Coordinates of C-alpha atoms in Angstrom, one line a residue:
X1244 CA 0.0 0.0 0.0
X1245 CA 1.6 3.3 -1.1
X1246 CA 1.6 6.7 0.7
X1247 CA -0.4 9.7 -0.4
X1248 CA 0.8 13.2 0.5
X1249 CA -1.0 16.5 0.9
X1250 CA -0.1 19.8 2.8
X1251 CA -0.8 19.7 6.5
X1252 CA -3.2 22.6 7.4
X1253 CA -2.0 25.2 10.0
X1254 CA -3.8 27.8 12.1
X1255 CA -4.0 30.4 9.4
X1256 CA -4.0 28.0 6.5
X1257 CA -7.8 28.4 6.5
X1258 CA -8.8 32.0 6.1
X1259 CA -12.3 33.1 7.3
X1260 CA -12.7 34.7 3.9
X1261 CA -10.6 34.2 0.8
X1262 CA -11.5 37.6 -0.5
X1263 CA -9.5 39.4 2.2
X1264 CA -6.4 40.9 0.6
X1265 CA -3.3 42.8 1.9
X1266 CA -5.0 46.0 0.5
X1267 CA -8.1 45.3 2.5
X1268 CA -5.9 44.9 5.6
X1269 CA -4.1 48.2 5.0
X1270 CA -7.4 49.9 4.5
X1271 CA -8.7 48.5 7.8
X1272 CA -5.6 49.6 9.7
X1273 CA -6.4 53.2 8.6
X1274 CA -9.9 53.1 10.1
X1275 CA -10.4 54.9 13.4
X1276 CA -11.0 51.6 15.2
X1277 CA -7.3 50.7 14.7
X1278 CA -5.6 54.0 14.0
X1279 CA -6.9 55.9 17.1
X1280 CA -5.6 53.6 19.8
X1281 CA -8.8 51.6 20.5
X1282 CA -7.2 48.5 19.1
X1283 CA -3.5 49.4 18.9
X1284 CA -1.4 47.4 16.4
X1285 CA 1.7 48.0 18.6
X1286 CA 0.2 45.8 21.3
X1287 CA 0.4 42.7 19.1
X1288 CA 3.6 40.7 18.6
X1289 CA 5.1 39.3 15.5
X1290 CA 3.9 35.8 16.3
X1291 CA 0.3 37.1 16.3
X1292 CA 0.2 40.3 14.4
X1293 CA -3.0 42.4 14.1
X1294 CA -2.6 42.3 10.3
X1295 CA -2.6 38.5 10.4
X1296 CA -5.8 38.4 12.5
X1297 CA -7.5 40.8 10.1
X1298 CA -6.5 38.9 7.0
X1299 CA -7.2 35.4 8.3
X1300 CA -10.0 35.8 10.9
X1301 CA -12.2 38.5 9.4
X1302 CA -14.1 39.6 6.4
X1303 CA -15.4 43.0 5.1
X1304 CA -19.1 43.3 4.4
X1305 CA -20.7 46.2 2.5
X1306 CA -24.4 46.1 3.3
X1307 CA -27.4 47.9 1.8
X1308 CA -30.6 49.1 3.5
X1309 CA -32.7 46.3 4.9
X1310 CA -30.0 43.6 4.5
X1311 CA -30.3 41.0 7.3
X1312 CA -27.0 40.6 9.2
X1313 CA -27.9 38.2 12.0
X1314 CA -31.2 36.6 12.9
X1315 CA -32.6 36.0 16.3
X1316 CA -32.4 32.3 17.4
X1317 CA -29.5 31.4 15.1
X1318 CA -26.3 30.2 16.6
X1319 CA -23.4 32.6 16.0
X1320 CA -19.7 32.1 15.8
X1321 CA -18.6 35.7 15.0
X1322 CA -18.9 39.3 16.1
X1323 CA -19.4 42.4 14.0
X1324 CA -17.6 45.8 14.0
X1325 CA -19.6 48.6 12.5
X1326 CA -17.1 50.7 10.6
X1327 CA -19.5 53.1 8.9
X1328 CA -23.2 53.7 8.6
X1329 CA -25.8 52.3 11.0
X1330 CA -27.8 49.1 11.8
X1331 CA -31.0 48.5 13.6
X1332 CA -31.5 45.9 16.4
X1333 CA -35.0 44.5 17.1
X1334 CA -35.5 44.8 20.9
X1335 CA -39.1 43.4 21.2
X1336 CA -39.9 40.2 23.1
X1337 CA -39.4 37.2 20.9
X1338 CA -43.1 36.5 20.4
X1339 CA -43.6 40.0 19.1
X1340 CA -40.5 40.2 16.9
X1341 CA -40.4 40.2 13.1
X1342 CA -42.1 37.0 11.7
X1343 CA -39.6 34.4 10.5
X1344 CA -41.0 34.3 7.0
X1345 CA -39.8 37.9 6.5
X1346 CA -36.3 37.1 7.7
X1347 CA -35.5 34.6 4.9
X1348 CA -34.5 31.9 7.3
X1349 CA -32.3 29.4 5.3
X1350 CA -33.6 25.9 5.2
X1351 CA -31.6 23.0 6.6
X1352 CA -30.2 20.9 3.8
X1353 CA -31.2 17.3 4.3
X1354 CA -30.7 14.2 2.2
X1355 CA -33.6 13.3 -0.1
X1356 CA -35.3 9.9 0.2
X1357 CA -33.4 8.7 -2.8
X1358 CA -30.1 9.7 -1.2
X1359 CA -31.0 8.0 2.0
X1360 CA -31.8 4.8 0.1
X1361 CA -28.5 5.0 -1.8
X1362 CA -26.4 5.3 1.4
X1363 CA -27.8 1.9 2.5
X1364 CA -26.3 0.3 -0.6
X1365 CA -23.2 2.4 -1.5
X1366 CA -20.7 1.0 1.0
X1367 CA -17.4 2.8 1.2
X1368 CA -14.6 0.2 0.6
X1369 CA -12.2 1.9 3.0
X1370 CA -12.6 3.3 6.5
X1371 CA -12.4 7.1 7.0
X1372 CA -12.0 7.5 3.2
X1373 CA -11.7 11.1 2.0
X1374 CA -11.8 12.7 -1.5
X1375 CA -8.5 14.5 -1.8
X1376 CA -9.9 17.0 -4.3
X1377 CA -12.0 18.5 -1.4
X1378 CA -8.8 19.5 0.3
X1379 CA -7.7 21.8 -2.5
X1380 CA -6.8 25.3 -1.3
X1381 CA -9.9 26.9 -2.8
X1382 CA -12.1 24.7 -0.7
X1383 CA -10.7 26.0 2.6
X1384 CA -12.3 29.3 2.9
X1385 CA -15.3 29.5 5.3
X1386 CA -16.9 32.5 3.8
X1387 CA -16.9 33.4 0.1
X1388 CA -19.7 35.0 -1.8
X1389 CA -23.0 34.1 -0.4
X1390 CA -26.6 35.0 -1.1
X1391 CA -28.0 38.1 0.7
X1392 CA -31.4 38.4 2.2
X1393 CA -33.2 41.8 2.4
X1394 CA -36.3 42.8 4.4
X1395 CA -39.3 43.6 2.2
X1396 CA -41.1 46.8 2.9
X1397 CA -38.3 48.1 5.1
X1398 CA -40.0 51.3 6.3
X1399 CA -43.2 49.4 7.4
X1400 CA -41.1 47.0 9.5
X1401 CA -39.2 49.9 11.1
X1402 CA -42.5 51.6 11.9
X1403 CA -44.3 48.5 13.3
X1404 CA -41.5 47.0 15.3
X1405 CA -39.5 48.4 18.2
X1406 CA -35.9 48.8 17.2
X1407 CA -32.8 50.7 18.4
X1408 CA -30.1 52.0 16.2
X1409 CA -26.3 51.3 16.5
X1410 CA -24.0 53.8 14.8
X1411 CA -20.3 53.6 13.8
X1412 CA -17.9 53.0 15.5
X1413 CA -19.5 50.2 17.5
X1414 CA -19.8 46.4 17.6
X1415 CA -22.5 43.7 18.2
X1416 CA -22.9 39.9 18.2
X1417 CA -20.0 39.3 20.6
X1418 CA -22.3 37.9 23.3
X1419 CA -23.3 34.9 21.2
X1420 CA -19.8 34.3 19.7
X1421 CA -18.0 34.3 23.0
X1422 CA -20.8 32.8 25.2
X1423 CA -21.6 30.0 22.7
X1424 CA -25.2 31.1 22.8
X1425 CA -28.1 31.7 20.4
X1426 CA -28.4 35.2 18.8
X1427 CA -30.7 37.2 21.1
X1428 CA -31.9 39.7 18.5
X1429 CA -32.2 40.3 14.8
X1430 CA -30.0 43.0 13.3
X1431 CA -30.4 44.6 9.8
X1432 CA -28.7 47.4 7.9
X1433 CA -30.3 50.9 8.4
X1434 CA -28.8 52.1 5.2
X1435 CA -25.5 51.6 3.4
X1436 CA -22.9 50.5 5.9
X1437 CA -19.6 48.8 6.1
X1438 CA -19.1 46.0 8.6
X1439 CA -16.1 43.9 9.7
X1440 CA -17.1 40.4 10.7
X1441 CA -14.5 38.6 12.9
X1442 CA -14.8 34.9 13.9
X1443 CA -14.6 34.2 17.6
X1444 CA -11.0 32.9 17.5
X1445 CA -10.0 36.4 16.2
X1446 CA -12.1 38.1 18.8
X1447 CA -10.4 36.0 21.5
X1448 CA -7.0 37.1 20.3
X1449 CA -8.0 40.7 20.0
X1450 CA -9.3 40.7 23.6
X1451 CA -6.0 39.4 24.8
X1452 CA -4.1 42.2 23.2
X1453 CA -6.5 45.1 23.3
X1454 CA -7.6 46.2 26.9
X1455 CA -10.1 48.6 25.5
X1456 CA -12.0 45.9 23.6
X1457 CA -12.0 43.5 26.6
X1458 CA -13.3 46.3 28.9
X1459 CA -16.0 47.2 26.4
X1460 CA -17.1 43.6 25.9
X1461 CA -17.3 43.0 29.7
X1462 CA -19.4 46.2 30.0
X1463 CA -21.7 45.2 27.1
X1464 CA -22.1 41.7 28.5
X1465 CA -23.5 43.1 31.7
X1466 CA -25.7 45.7 30.1
X1467 CA -27.1 44.2 26.9
X1468 CA -26.9 40.6 28.2
X1469 CA -29.0 41.6 31.1
X1470 CA -31.5 43.5 29.1
X1471 CA -32.0 40.8 26.5
X1472 CA -32.6 38.2 29.2
X1473 CA -35.0 40.2 31.2
X1474 CA -37.2 41.2 28.3
X1475 CA -37.9 37.5 27.5
X1476 CA -38.0 36.2 31.1
X1477 CA -41.2 34.4 32.0
X1478 CA -41.0 36.0 35.5
X1479 CA -41.7 39.4 34.1
X1480 CA -43.9 38.6 31.2
X1481 CA -46.8 40.3 33.1
X1482 CA -45.0 43.6 32.6
X1483 CA -45.2 43.4 28.8
X1484 CA -47.3 46.1 27.2
X1485 CA -50.9 45.1 26.5
X1486 CA -52.4 47.0 23.6
X1487 CA -55.8 46.9 25.3
X1488 CA -54.6 48.3 28.6
X1489 CA -55.0 51.9 29.7
X1490 CA -52.3 54.5 29.5
X1491 CA -52.0 54.4 33.3
X1492 CA -51.3 50.6 33.1
X1493 CA -48.8 51.2 30.3
X1494 CA -46.9 53.8 32.4
X1495 CA -46.9 51.6 35.5
X1496 CA -45.5 48.6 33.7
X1497 CA -42.9 50.7 32.0
X1498 CA -41.9 52.2 35.3
X1499 CA -41.7 48.7 37.0
X1500 CA -39.7 47.3 34.0
X1501 CA -37.2 50.0 34.3
X1502 CA -37.0 49.6 38.0
X1503 CA -36.2 45.9 37.6
X1504 CA -33.6 46.6 35.0
X1505 CA -31.9 49.3 37.1
X1506 CA -31.6 47.0 40.1
X1507 CA -30.9 43.7 38.5
X1508 CA -27.3 42.4 38.4
X1509 CA -25.7 40.0 35.9
X1510 CA -23.2 37.8 37.8
X1511 CA -20.8 35.3 36.4
X1512 CA -19.2 32.3 38.1
X1513 CA -16.3 30.3 36.7
X1514 CA -14.5 31.0 33.5
X1515 CA -16.1 30.5 30.1
X1516 CA -12.7 29.6 28.5
X1517 CA -11.5 27.4 31.3
X1518 CA -11.2 23.7 30.2
X1519 CA -8.9 22.1 32.8
X1520 CA -11.3 22.8 35.7
X1521 CA -14.2 21.2 33.9
X1522 CA -12.2 18.1 33.0
X1523 CA -10.9 17.7 36.6
X1524 CA -14.4 18.1 38.0
X1525 CA -15.7 15.2 35.9
X1526 CA -12.9 13.0 37.2
X1527 CA -13.3 13.6 40.9
X1528 CA -16.0 12.9 43.5
X1529 CA -18.6 15.0 45.2
X1530 CA -16.4 16.4 47.9
X1531 CA -13.8 17.6 45.4
X1532 CA -16.5 18.9 43.1
X1533 CA -18.2 21.0 45.8
X1534 CA -14.8 22.4 46.9
X1535 CA -14.1 23.6 43.3
X1536 CA -17.6 24.7 42.3
X1537 CA -18.0 28.4 42.8
X1538 CA -20.6 29.1 45.5
X1539 CA -23.5 31.3 44.4
X1540 CA -25.7 31.1 47.5
X1541 CA -25.1 29.4 50.8
X1542 CA -27.7 27.3 52.8
X1543 CA -28.5 29.1 56.1
X1544 CA -27.7 32.6 54.9
X1545 CA -30.5 35.2 54.9
X1546 CA -32.3 35.4 51.6
X1547 CA -31.4 38.6 49.7
X1548 CA -33.1 37.9 46.4
X1549 CA -33.6 35.4 43.6
X1550 CA -31.1 34.0 41.2
X1551 CA -32.3 33.3 37.7
X1552 CA -30.0 31.1 35.6
X1553 CA -29.1 32.8 32.4
X1554 CA -26.6 30.3 31.0
X1555 CA -24.9 27.1 32.3
X1556 CA -26.0 24.7 34.9
X1557 CA -26.2 25.1 38.7
X1558 CA -26.3 22.5 41.4
X1559 CA -28.9 22.7 44.3
X1560 CA -27.8 20.8 47.4
X1561 CA -28.4 20.7 51.1
X1562 CA -26.3 19.6 54.1
X1563 CA -26.5 15.9 54.8
X1564 CA -24.5 14.3 57.6
X1565 CA -20.9 15.6 57.0
X1566 CA -21.4 16.4 53.4
X1567 CA -24.0 17.7 50.9
X1568 CA -26.7 15.9 48.9
X1569 CA -27.7 17.1 45.5
X1570 CA -31.4 17.9 45.4
X1571 CA -31.7 19.1 41.8
X1572 CA -29.9 21.0 39.1
X1573 CA -31.1 24.3 37.5
X1574 CA -30.9 25.1 33.8
X1575 CA -31.5 28.5 32.0
X1576 CA -34.8 30.0 32.9
X1577 CA -35.2 28.4 36.3
X1578 CA -34.7 30.4 39.5
X1579 CA -33.2 29.8 43.0
X1580 CA -34.6 31.4 46.1
X1581 CA -38.2 32.1 45.0
X1582 CA -39.8 30.1 47.8
X1583 CA -37.7 31.8 50.5
X1584 CA -38.5 35.3 49.1
X1585 CA -42.2 34.5 49.0
X1586 CA -42.1 33.1 52.5
X1587 CA -40.4 36.2 53.8
X1588 CA -42.9 38.5 52.0
X1589 CA -45.8 36.5 53.3
X1590 CA -44.7 36.2 56.9
X1591 CA -43.2 39.7 57.1
X1592 CA -39.9 38.5 58.6
X1593 CA -36.4 37.5 57.3
X1594 CA -36.0 33.9 56.0
X1595 CA -32.9 31.7 55.6
X1596 CA -32.0 29.9 52.4
X1597 CA -33.1 26.2 52.6
X1598 CA -30.4 25.0 50.1
X1599 CA -27.1 26.0 48.6
X1600 CA -26.5 26.9 44.9
X1601 CA -23.2 26.2 43.1
X1602 CA -22.0 26.7 39.6
X1603 CA -21.3 23.6 37.5
X1604 CA -18.6 24.9 35.2
X1605 CA -19.3 28.4 33.8
X1606 CA -22.6 30.0 34.9
X1607 CA -24.2 33.4 34.5
X1608 CA -27.1 34.4 36.7
X1609 CA -29.4 37.4 37.0
X1610 CA -29.8 38.5 40.6
X1611 CA -33.0 40.3 41.5
X1612 CA -33.1 41.8 45.0
X1613 CA -36.0 40.7 47.2
X1614 CA -37.5 44.1 47.5
X1615 CA -37.6 44.5 43.7
X1616 CA -39.0 41.1 43.1
X1617 CA -41.7 41.7 45.7
X1618 CA -42.7 45.0 44.2
X1619 CA -42.6 44.0 40.5
X1620 CA -43.8 40.4 40.7
X1621 CA -45.5 39.4 44.0
X1622 CA -47.5 42.5 44.6
X1623 CA -48.4 42.7 41.0
X1624 CA -49.6 39.1 40.7
X1625 CA -51.0 38.3 44.1
X1626 CA -51.6 41.4 46.3
X1627 CA -54.6 42.5 44.2
X1628 CA -56.3 39.2 45.0
X1629 CA -55.5 39.6 48.7
X1630 CA -53.9 36.2 48.5
X1631 CA -50.4 35.9 49.8
X1632 CA -50.5 32.2 50.5
X1633 CA -49.9 30.9 47.0
X1634 CA -47.3 31.5 44.3
X1635 CA -48.2 28.6 42.0
X1636 CA -48.2 31.0 39.1
X1637 CA -44.5 31.5 39.4
X1638 CA -42.1 29.2 37.4
X1639 CA -39.5 27.4 39.4
X1640 CA -38.2 27.6 42.9
X1641 CA -35.2 25.6 44.0
X1642 CA -36.5 22.6 42.0
X1643 CA -38.0 22.7 38.6
X1644 CA -41.8 22.4 38.8
X1645 CA -42.8 18.8 38.0
X1646 CA -44.5 15.9 39.6
X1647 CA -41.7 13.4 38.7
X1648 CA -38.4 13.3 40.6
X1649 CA -35.1 11.6 39.9
X1650 CA -33.8 9.3 42.7
X1651 CA -30.8 10.7 44.6
X1652 CA -28.3 8.2 43.3
X1653 CA -29.1 8.9 39.7
X1654 CA -29.2 12.6 40.3
X1655 CA -25.7 12.5 41.8
X1656 CA -24.5 10.4 38.9
X1657 CA -25.8 12.8 36.3
X1658 CA -24.6 16.0 38.1
X1659 CA -21.2 14.7 39.3
X1660 CA -20.1 13.6 35.8
X1661 CA -21.7 16.7 34.2
X1662 CA -24.0 14.8 32.0
X1663 CA -26.7 17.4 32.7
X1664 CA -24.7 19.6 30.2
X1665 CA -25.9 17.4 27.4
X1666 CA -28.8 18.4 25.2
X1667 CA -28.8 15.1 23.2
X1668 CA -27.2 12.6 25.5
X1669 CA -27.3 9.0 24.4
X1670 CA -28.9 7.1 27.2
X1671 CA -29.3 3.3 27.0
X1672 CA -31.6 1.2 29.2
X1673 CA -29.5 -1.9 29.7
X1674 CA -32.5 -4.0 30.8
X1675 CA -34.1 -3.5 27.4
X1676 CA -30.9 -3.5 25.3
X1677 CA -30.2 -6.9 23.7
X1678 CA -26.7 -5.9 22.4
X1679 CA -27.9 -6.4 18.8
X1680 CA -25.7 -3.4 17.7
X1681 CA -28.5 -2.2 15.3
X1682 CA -27.8 1.3 16.6
X1683 CA -24.1 1.1 15.7
X1684 CA -24.9 -0.3 12.2
X1685 CA -27.4 2.4 11.6
X1686 CA -24.9 5.0 12.5
X1687 CA -22.3 3.5 10.2
X1688 CA -24.8 3.3 7.3
X1689 CA -25.4 7.1 7.5
X1690 CA -21.7 8.0 7.8
X1691 CA -20.0 6.0 5.0
X1692 CA -19.6 2.9 7.2
X1693 CA -17.9 4.9 9.9
X1694 CA -19.8 4.7 13.2
X1695 CA -19.6 8.0 15.1
X1696 CA -20.0 6.7 18.7
X1697 CA -19.0 3.8 20.9
X1698 CA -21.7 1.7 22.6
X1699 CA -19.9 1.9 25.9
X1700 CA -19.6 4.4 28.8
X1701 CA -20.3 5.0 32.5
X1702 CA -23.1 3.0 34.0
X1703 CA -25.5 3.7 36.9
X1704 CA -27.9 1.0 37.9
X1705 CA -29.4 -0.1 34.6
X1706 CA -28.6 3.0 32.6
X1707 CA -25.5 3.7 30.5
X1708 CA -24.4 7.0 29.1
X1709 CA -22.7 6.1 25.8
X1710 CA -19.6 7.7 24.5
X1711 CA -21.5 9.8 21.9
X1712 CA -21.4 13.5 21.5
X1713 CA -24.0 15.0 23.8
X1714 CA -24.2 18.4 21.9
X1715 CA -23.7 20.2 25.2
X1716 CA -25.4 23.3 26.2
X1717 CA -21.9 24.7 26.9
X1718 CA -19.5 22.8 24.6
X1719 CA -16.1 23.2 26.1
X1720 CA -14.6 21.2 23.1
X1721 CA -15.0 24.4 21.0
X1722 CA -12.9 26.6 23.3
X1723 CA -9.4 25.9 22.1
X1724 CA -10.1 24.9 18.5
X1725 CA -7.6 27.2 16.6
X1726 CA -9.6 27.3 13.3
X1727 CA -13.2 27.1 14.4
X1728 CA -13.6 23.7 12.7
X1729 CA -15.7 22.4 15.5
X1730 CA -18.7 24.8 15.8
X1731 CA -22.4 25.0 16.2
X1732 CA -24.7 24.6 13.3
X1733 CA -26.2 28.0 12.9
X1734 CA -29.7 26.7 12.4
X1735 CA -30.3 24.2 15.2
X1736 CA -27.2 24.4 17.3
X1737 CA -25.8 20.9 16.9
X1738 CA -22.0 20.7 17.5
X1739 CA -20.4 19.6 14.2
X1740 CA -16.9 19.4 12.8
X1741 CA -15.9 20.9 9.4
X1742 CA -13.6 18.2 8.1
X1743 CA -12.1 20.5 5.5
X1744 CA -10.9 23.1 8.1
X1745 CA -9.9 20.6 10.9
X1746 CA -6.1 20.6 11.2
X1747 CA -6.0 17.5 13.4
X1748 CA -4.5 19.2 16.5
X1749 CA -6.7 17.1 18.8
X1750 CA -7.6 20.0 21.1
X1751 CA -11.3 19.2 20.9
X1752 CA -10.8 15.5 21.7
X1753 CA -8.5 16.3 24.6
X1754 CA -11.0 18.9 26.0
X1755 CA -14.2 16.7 25.7
X1756 CA -14.9 15.4 29.2
X1757 CA -17.1 12.6 27.8
X1758 CA -14.6 10.8 25.5
X1759 CA -17.0 11.5 22.6
X1760 CA -14.6 12.8 20.0
X1761 CA -12.2 10.5 18.1
X1762 CA -9.1 11.4 16.2
X1763 CA -8.9 9.1 13.1
X1764 CA -6.2 8.6 10.4
X1765 CA -7.7 9.4 7.0
X1766 CA -7.2 7.5 3.8
X1767 CA -7.6 8.2 0.1
X1768 CA -10.1 6.3 -2.1
X1769 CA -7.5 3.5 -2.6
X1770 CA -7.1 2.9 1.1
X1771 CA -3.7 4.7 1.4
X1772 CA -2.9 6.6 4.5
X1773 CA -2.4 10.3 3.8
X1774 CA 0.8 12.0 5.0
X1775 CA 1.9 15.7 5.1
X1776 CA 4.3 17.1 2.5
X1777 CA 5.6 20.0 4.6
X1778 CA 5.3 21.8 7.9
X1779 CA 5.1 25.5 8.6
X1780 CA 6.5 27.2 11.7
X1781 CA 6.0 30.9 12.6
X1782 CA 9.2 32.4 13.9
X1783 CA 9.5 35.1 16.7
X1784 CA 9.8 37.8 14.0
X1785 CA 6.6 36.8 12.4
X1786 CA 8.1 35.1 9.4
X1787 CA 7.0 31.7 8.3
X1788 CA 9.5 28.9 7.7
X1789 CA 8.2 26.1 5.4
X1790 CA 10.1 22.8 5.7
X1791 CA 9.7 19.8 3.4
X1792 CA 9.1 16.5 5.3
X1793 CA 10.5 13.1 4.7
X1794 CA 9.7 9.7 6.2
X1795 CA 12.7 10.3 8.6
X1796 CA 11.2 13.4 10.2
X1797 CA 9.3 13.0 13.5
X1798 CA 6.4 15.1 12.0
X1799 CA 6.0 12.4 9.3
X1800 CA 2.8 11.0 10.8
X1801 CA -0.5 10.1 9.1
X1802 CA -2.9 13.1 9.0
X1803 CA -5.7 12.9 11.5
X1804 CA -9.1 14.5 11.6
X1805 CA -11.6 14.9 14.4
X1806 CA -14.8 12.8 14.1
X1807 CA -17.9 12.7 16.3
X1808 CA -21.7 12.3 16.3
X1809 CA -23.4 15.0 14.2
X1810 CA -26.9 14.0 15.4
X1811 CA -27.7 12.9 11.8
X1812 CA -28.4 16.6 11.1
X1813 CA -28.7 15.8 7.3
X1814 CA -31.2 13.0 7.8
X1815 CA -34.9 13.5 7.5
X1816 CA -35.8 11.1 10.3
X1817 CA -33.2 12.4 12.8
X1818 CA -30.7 10.3 14.8
X1819 CA -30.4 6.9 13.1
X1820 CA -29.2 5.2 16.3
X1821 CA -32.4 6.0 18.2
X1822 CA -34.6 5.1 15.2
X1823 CA -32.9 1.8 14.6
X1824 CA -33.3 0.4 18.2
X1825 CA -35.9 -2.3 18.0
X1826 CA -36.6 -2.4 21.8
X1827 CA -36.9 1.3 22.6
X1828 CA -33.7 1.0 24.7
X1829 CA -31.8 4.0 23.3
X1830 CA -32.8 7.6 23.4
X1831 CA -31.2 10.9 22.7
X1832 CA -32.2 12.8 25.8
X1833 CA -32.0 16.4 26.9
X1834 CA -30.6 16.0 30.4
X1835 CA -30.6 19.7 30.8
X1836 CA -34.4 19.6 31.0
X1837 CA -35.1 18.1 34.5
X1838 CA -38.7 17.4 33.6
X1839 CA -38.0 15.6 30.4
X1840 CA -35.2 13.5 31.9
X1841 CA -37.3 12.6 35.0
X1842 CA -40.2 11.5 32.8
X1843 CA -38.0 9.2 30.7
X1844 CA -36.2 7.6 33.6
X1845 CA -39.4 7.0 35.5
X1846 CA -41.3 5.5 32.5

């Protein structure tokens, strides 16, 4: 069997846009954003020059009036700097926002019925076979010319929907890119404007070298992140403006809404780009985890307000003998401390917290002081009815509202190993499973005879969590990817790998706490292993040294690519593994939803 050679990809071997030229970079460096000290080129070194970031991690966009730049609900991997002109941001609650049909939402590309039938019979003769033509340099760019979508009847939409304008020089979209979150608002051009889009790897590098940008992003995170969360929170939906209400009611609700916003605090616990701590927490037991999990609220302290989870997962526990027992876990939208605040308001005296709340990994919460919550929520909802004995209309307390509960052992198992981070965790009921391997064969059939998971993993009682990508709510595997090859699908948020831009560094596989990513040696259509022809090293002065490789060099190793479950995102019927199980033993379960998980485990 002979050897096949191709160039090994490097960090900047895959530009964000192949249309960025040296002239574009020089033009950008003359813009006020870079020439007036906000982002100073002098702060960057030769190994990571600002010009290199602009050329390889960004693209220039010239937008016309009404052109849609980002859509609410999509998953974003980049931020935008407004160089000239202005854009508009829709700031209404999601249900009142611009209808999706007007936003030109792209449709997910799925295989046709004929293509699905063909994949059952077209068996690849070699494992991890690749078409070498797809690795041609022109295939590397992530963003070349793409279709543009414009709002129809622009003036009518601006008149009928509540928007705010952003002018140059400013930026937007960084919250989703850095927080690995959905876009919280729709943004469209307010006229002719010029925008610099930077993928999140470039934003990360800019923040490390530009103190102004890091400070601005931190400030925006607390201001805009807080506003966008509160405007869609179910706790304050009664403060939304009703068209049939009186002007007096409108004014009261506006006043209360502003009061809540002025006193609410956005707090963060843990580090969003810290991987080592997350991996170590998965490997150690309860005592070690509790010692390393940032404490948000302590059992026995006087209640000061409620904590609404904005992102991440938090553990609710109480003292038990010499340790703590996990009671539940809270996911975005649920709150901690509601029961105690209501109890204090009802009885007219201070109340202690009945449980503790800790951050599992990286968590952001919105803290609402007790007095503000009582004024804006409790007195609004219940005082008019002269009824202070019930608060059943409120969502959540320290435990998600449901009638089904997980047993303590299973709860500890899921929280300790951070499986509650998974939105599509593969759970197998071993009492029902007959080890027929239909799930593995179905997975292989949809991925050119290369199964993307292992039917093995940690077991508790009769349940096994298989080594399959869980498509985490907070995917730490993405944090250190140098090229952004592992990313979220912009439409549905599945974590997927772009095989063309993966450089085989293994960062994602090393950072995945669940052993769900495999580094595989790729082959050509004849079954030959593929080797690199050269290696590129960046010197201290910024120059690149290209060295030809021979079989005697240590770097002469078969090229590897990251592979993982993609949740069969191109299949009409969804995950093949779940659909193929003849005994209903396998499910892709959102363990971040306490109610959904409890119902399945108690079936």
